[in-house]
Short mmCIF file of C-alpha atoms in Angstrom, two decimals:
data_model
loop_
_atom_site.label_atom_id
_atom_site.label_comp_id
_atom_site.label_asym_id
_atom_site.label_seq_id
_atom_site.Cartn_x
_atom_site.Cartn_y
_atom_site.Cartn_z
CA MET C 1476 -100.10 74.19 113.72
CA ASN C 1477 -100.44 70.51 112.32
CA PHE C 1478 -100.11 68.20 115.49
CA VAL C 1479 -99.28 64.57 114.38
CA PRO C 1480 -99.55 61.84 117.34
CA GLY C 1481 -97.26 59.37 117.49
CA LEU C 1482 -95.16 56.85 119.59
CA VAL C 1483 -91.65 56.67 120.98
CA SER C 1484 -90.75 52.86 120.48
CA ILE C 1485 -88.81 52.49 123.70
CA SER C 1486 -92.25 52.65 125.30
CA PHE C 1487 -92.34 48.81 124.42
CA ARG C 1488 -88.92 47.48 124.30
CA GLN C 1489 -90.36 44.06 124.73
CA LEU C 1490 -92.55 44.10 121.73
CA THR C 1491 -91.70 43.77 118.06
CA VAL C 1492 -91.49 46.28 115.33
CA GLU C 1493 -94.35 44.32 113.73
CA ASP C 1494 -96.64 44.43 116.90
CA ILE C 1495 -95.63 48.32 117.80
CA LEU C 1496 -96.89 49.22 114.19
CA SER C 1497 -99.97 47.02 114.48
CA ARG C 1498 -101.07 48.59 117.81
CA MET C 1499 -100.44 52.10 116.40
CA LYS C 1500 -102.20 51.68 113.47
CA ASP C 1501 -105.08 50.46 115.67
CA CYS C 1502 -104.91 53.41 117.81
CA GLY C 1503 -104.92 55.95 115.04
CA LEU C 1504 -101.30 56.98 116.11
CA GLN C 1505 -99.39 58.62 112.88
CA ALA C 1506 -95.60 58.74 113.47
CA VAL C 1507 -93.12 56.72 115.43
CA GLU C 1508 -89.69 57.28 116.66
CA TRP C 1509 -87.56 54.14 116.38
CA GLY C 1510 -84.97 53.73 118.98
CA SER C 1511 -81.48 52.69 118.69
CA ASP C 1512 -80.94 50.39 121.38
CA ILE C 1513 -83.50 47.81 120.41
CA HIS C 1514 -85.91 48.20 117.45
CA VAL C 1515 -83.25 50.04 114.84
CA PRO C 1516 -79.71 48.85 116.40
CA ALA C 1517 -77.04 51.57 115.25
CA GLY C 1518 -75.05 50.22 112.36
CA ASN C 1519 -77.56 47.39 111.46
CA LEU C 1520 -78.50 49.22 108.05
CA LYS C 1521 -80.24 45.95 106.70
CA GLU C 1522 -82.47 46.03 109.91
CA ALA C 1523 -83.18 49.64 109.51
CA ALA C 1524 -84.08 49.50 105.76
CA ARG C 1525 -86.60 46.43 106.80
CA VAL C 1526 -88.38 48.62 109.51
CA ARG C 1527 -88.33 51.66 107.12
CA GLU C 1528 -90.23 49.54 104.56
CA LEU C 1529 -92.76 48.14 107.48
CA SER C 1530 -93.42 51.46 108.66
CA ARG C 1531 -94.38 52.89 105.47
CA ASN C 1532 -96.62 49.65 104.56
CA ALA C 1533 -98.23 50.46 107.75
CA GLY C 1534 -98.99 54.29 107.09
CA ILE C 1535 -96.81 55.16 109.76
CA ALA C 1536 -94.31 57.91 109.37
CA THR C 1537 -90.74 57.86 110.83
CA PRO C 1538 -89.67 61.46 111.59
CA GLU C 1539 -87.29 60.79 114.35
CA TYR C 1540 -84.50 58.19 115.15
CA GLY C 1541 -83.76 58.11 118.84
CA ALA C 1542 -80.12 57.49 119.02
CA TYR C 1543 -77.88 57.05 121.91
CA TYR C 1544 -74.71 58.24 120.91
CA THR C 1545 -73.70 60.86 123.83
CA LEU C 1546 -71.88 63.61 122.73
CA ALA C 1547 -67.94 63.65 124.02
CA TRP C 1548 -68.65 60.70 126.46
CA PRO C 1549 -67.70 57.14 126.01
CA CYS C 1550 -70.44 54.93 124.81
CA GLU C 1551 -70.77 51.60 122.70
CA GLU C 1552 -72.76 53.69 119.88
CA LYS C 1553 -70.72 55.46 117.25
CA PRO C 1554 -71.88 58.44 115.62
CA ALA C 1555 -71.16 57.13 112.02
CA ASP C 1556 -73.20 53.71 112.97
CA THR C 1557 -75.93 56.40 114.20
CA VAL C 1558 -76.06 58.53 111.19
CA ALA C 1559 -76.04 55.48 108.62
CA SER C 1560 -78.81 53.87 110.45
CA ALA C 1561 -80.99 57.20 110.36
CA ARG C 1562 -80.36 57.54 106.53
CA ALA C 1563 -81.57 53.90 106.24
CA LEU C 1564 -84.34 54.35 108.08
CA GLY C 1565 -85.32 57.59 105.81
CA THR C 1566 -85.85 60.05 109.13
CA PRO C 1567 -84.34 63.58 109.10
CA ILE C 1568 -84.34 64.07 113.04
CA VAL C 1569 -81.84 62.21 114.93
CA ARG C 1570 -81.84 62.29 118.81
CA LEU C 1571 -78.63 62.49 120.53
CA TRP C 1572 -77.71 62.60 124.42
CA ALA C 1573 -75.54 65.66 125.66
CA SER C 1574 -73.19 64.22 127.94
CA GLU C 1575 -73.57 62.49 131.32
CA LYS C 1576 -72.79 65.36 133.34
CA ASN C 1577 -74.55 68.64 133.74
CA ARG C 1578 -72.75 72.03 133.09
CA ALA C 1579 -72.04 72.77 136.67
CA SER C 1580 -70.04 69.18 137.20
CA MET C 1581 -68.28 69.70 133.53
CA THR C 1582 -64.72 71.06 133.23
CA SER C 1583 -63.90 73.80 130.70
CA GLU C 1584 -62.29 71.26 128.69
CA GLU C 1585 -64.87 68.80 129.03
CA TYR C 1586 -67.47 71.22 127.79
CA ARG C 1587 -65.42 72.61 124.89
CA ALA C 1588 -65.12 68.87 123.72
CA ALA C 1589 -69.01 68.60 123.92
CA VAL C 1590 -69.68 71.71 121.85
CA GLU C 1591 -66.74 70.57 119.28
CA ASP C 1592 -68.40 67.14 119.08
CA ALA C 1593 -71.80 68.81 118.38
CA GLU C 1594 -69.80 71.11 115.71
CA ARG C 1595 -68.42 68.08 113.96
CA ILE C 1596 -71.68 65.76 113.77
CA CYS C 1597 -73.68 68.75 112.84
CA GLY C 1598 -71.33 70.15 110.44
CA GLU C 1599 -70.60 66.87 108.71
CA ASN C 1600 -74.36 66.26 108.30
CA PRO C 1601 -76.20 69.22 107.17
CA ASP C 1602 -79.06 67.70 105.67
CA LEU C 1603 -79.96 65.95 109.30
CA THR C 1604 -81.61 67.66 112.30
CA PHE C 1605 -80.14 66.72 115.35
CA CYS C 1606 -81.96 67.14 118.73
CA LEU C 1607 -81.14 67.29 122.34
CA GLU C 1608 -83.34 66.60 125.47
CA CYS C 1609 -83.45 68.40 128.83
CA HIS C 1610 -82.47 65.30 130.65
CA ASN C 1611 -81.08 65.34 134.23
CA TRP C 1612 -77.41 65.08 134.68
CA SER C 1613 -76.62 66.18 130.90
CA ILE C 1614 -75.34 69.46 129.29
CA THR C 1615 -79.01 70.31 128.72
CA GLU C 1616 -80.37 69.62 131.98
CA ASP C 1617 -82.38 72.97 132.53
CA TYR C 1618 -83.20 75.29 129.80
CA PRO C 1619 -80.61 77.98 130.45
CA SER C 1620 -77.92 75.62 130.03
CA ALA C 1621 -79.45 74.13 127.02
CA LEU C 1622 -79.83 77.72 125.63
CA ALA C 1623 -76.25 78.41 126.24
CA TYR C 1624 -74.80 75.12 124.83
CA LEU C 1625 -77.37 75.65 121.70
CA LYS C 1626 -75.51 78.96 121.26
CA ASP C 1627 -72.09 77.96 121.79
CA VAL C 1628 -72.60 75.50 119.00
CA ASN C 1629 -74.23 77.87 116.97
CA LEU C 1630 -75.35 75.66 113.92
CA PRO C 1631 -78.90 75.51 112.44
CA ASN C 1632 -79.34 71.83 112.52
CA LEU C 1633 -78.81 71.30 116.04
CA LYS C 1634 -82.42 71.72 117.75
CA MET C 1635 -84.46 70.15 120.71
CA PHE C 1636 -86.93 67.84 121.74
CA TRP C 1637 -89.07 69.00 124.72
CA GLN C 1638 -91.00 67.35 127.32
CA PRO C 1639 -92.01 68.52 130.62
CA ASN C 1640 -89.45 67.54 133.81
CA GLN C 1641 -91.34 65.23 135.88
CA PHE C 1642 -89.43 66.94 139.01
CA ARG C 1643 -89.89 70.58 138.30
CA THR C 1644 -92.80 72.75 138.51
CA HIS C 1645 -95.82 73.36 136.03
CA GLN C 1646 -94.71 76.95 136.11
CA TYR C 1647 -91.03 76.13 135.38
CA ASN C 1648 -91.95 73.77 132.55
CA LEU C 1649 -94.13 76.50 131.09
CA GLU C 1650 -90.80 79.05 131.01
CA ALA C 1651 -88.57 75.99 129.85
CA LEU C 1652 -91.04 75.65 126.98
CA GLU C 1653 -91.43 79.27 125.99
CA ALA C 1654 -87.53 79.93 126.27
CA LEU C 1655 -86.78 76.92 124.23
CA LEU C 1656 -89.69 77.27 121.39
CA PRO C 1657 -87.40 78.74 118.68
CA TYR C 1658 -85.34 75.16 118.72
CA VAL C 1659 -88.22 72.69 119.59
CA CYS C 1660 -89.10 70.00 116.53
CA SER C 1661 -90.65 67.53 118.46
CA THR C 1662 -92.36 66.81 121.97
CA HIS C 1663 -92.33 63.52 124.16
CA VAL C 1664 -95.97 63.61 125.73
CA PHE C 1665 -96.56 61.75 129.21
CA SER C 1666 -97.89 62.88 132.74
CA TRP C 1667 -95.52 62.33 135.47
CA GLU C 1668 -94.81 63.82 138.76
CA GLY C 1669 -91.52 62.75 140.40
CA THR C 1670 -91.70 59.28 140.27
CA ASP C 1671 -95.32 58.94 139.94
CA HIS C 1672 -96.31 57.76 136.46
CA LEU C 1673 -99.91 58.70 135.90
CA PRO C 1674 -102.54 58.27 133.26
CA LEU C 1675 -102.08 60.61 130.53
CA ALA C 1676 -105.32 62.35 131.16
CA HIS C 1677 -104.14 63.29 134.60
CA HIS C 1678 -102.49 66.56 133.35
CA THR C 1679 -104.95 67.45 130.68
CA ASP C 1680 -105.12 70.90 131.83
CA ARG C 1681 -101.39 71.27 131.77
CA TRP C 1682 -101.06 69.89 128.18
CA GLN C 1683 -103.54 72.44 127.02
CA GLU C 1684 -101.23 74.84 128.23
CA TYR C 1685 -98.39 73.21 126.59
CA LEU C 1686 -100.06 72.57 123.14
CA SER C 1687 -101.25 76.41 123.09
CA LEU C 1688 -97.22 77.47 123.79
CA LEU C 1689 -96.36 74.70 120.78
CA ASN C 1690 -98.62 76.32 118.36
CA GLY C 1691 -95.91 79.19 118.27
CA ALA C 1692 -92.99 76.83 117.07
CA PRO C 1693 -91.30 78.01 113.81
CA THR C 1694 -92.25 74.73 112.13
CA ASP C 1695 -95.57 73.50 110.24
CA THR C 1696 -95.66 70.05 111.83
CA MET C 1697 -95.30 69.27 115.60
CA TYR C 1698 -94.86 65.41 116.37
CA LEU C 1699 -96.44 64.50 119.58
CA MET C 1700 -94.88 61.30 120.95
CA LEU C 1701 -95.94 59.23 123.70
CA GLU C 1702 -93.59 58.04 125.94
CA PHE C 1703 -94.29 55.16 128.21
CA MET C 1704 -97.48 54.17 129.54
CA HIS C 1705 -98.39 54.93 133.17
CA ASP C 1706 -98.27 51.35 133.91
CA ASP C 1707 -95.64 49.99 131.35
CA ASN C 1708 -98.55 48.07 129.74
CA PRO C 1709 -98.87 48.02 125.90
CA ASP C 1710 -102.61 47.23 126.51
CA SER C 1711 -102.86 50.70 127.88
CA LEU C 1712 -101.94 52.42 124.75
CA PRO C 1713 -105.51 52.74 123.26
CA GLU C 1714 -106.85 54.76 126.07
CA THR C 1715 -103.53 56.84 126.05
CA ALA C 1716 -103.62 57.27 122.55
CA LYS C 1717 -107.41 58.59 122.70
CA THR C 1718 -106.47 60.89 125.03
CA LEU C 1719 -103.79 62.39 123.30
CA LEU C 1720 -106.10 62.42 120.12
CA ASP C 1721 -108.91 64.27 121.88
CA TRP C 1722 -106.40 66.83 122.83
CA ILE C 1723 -105.72 67.87 119.18
CA HIS C 1724 -108.83 66.92 117.40
#
């Protein structure tokens, strides 16, 4: 497995694109997931093209677009804008949100609408891969619900990002990763316990187990994207990036 270290841009919403790229390059990070809320707004194709060029010039890959379109749920972001910006950015992977309710809270009609929305977006854009996350209060809140939803949509370009759930046990997170592994195409990296955000090195032992499982994912390349610093300080990026690089080198 080729593990590629990177960063989720929403970690530093307060920084410019140029500043983020400069800091990443200094730390040895190689890929970035640009968010559609601040740095590459959905629908602003001129900015997406500019960020694509800046990233390329910095030697930073842009494999993912962190969009905020929410399946079958009212939101400001429109799917056509999301897709157009992803194409302008040159990314093959687009993160979407899976509703704002968990499966147990949804009516059968709401669930069917979410399935049909994913079928439509994935079907209309077969060249793009759309990924969901196991966020609390979403259809994919836990891995059994995520697996059921993926199977109900049943399209090859609907997949998953993975990240440990800070409100679950380590054993649960291992089970979740193993169950979702056939669908995982990228990973968000942090060390959290509940509401406590810890330095990344705090969970080195746990991440060694996660990385061992990720070696079995059905892809040649796995992006490991740092998401937020433990203290929300951009100056903590070098230390955090070094921890990640030490894990994979």
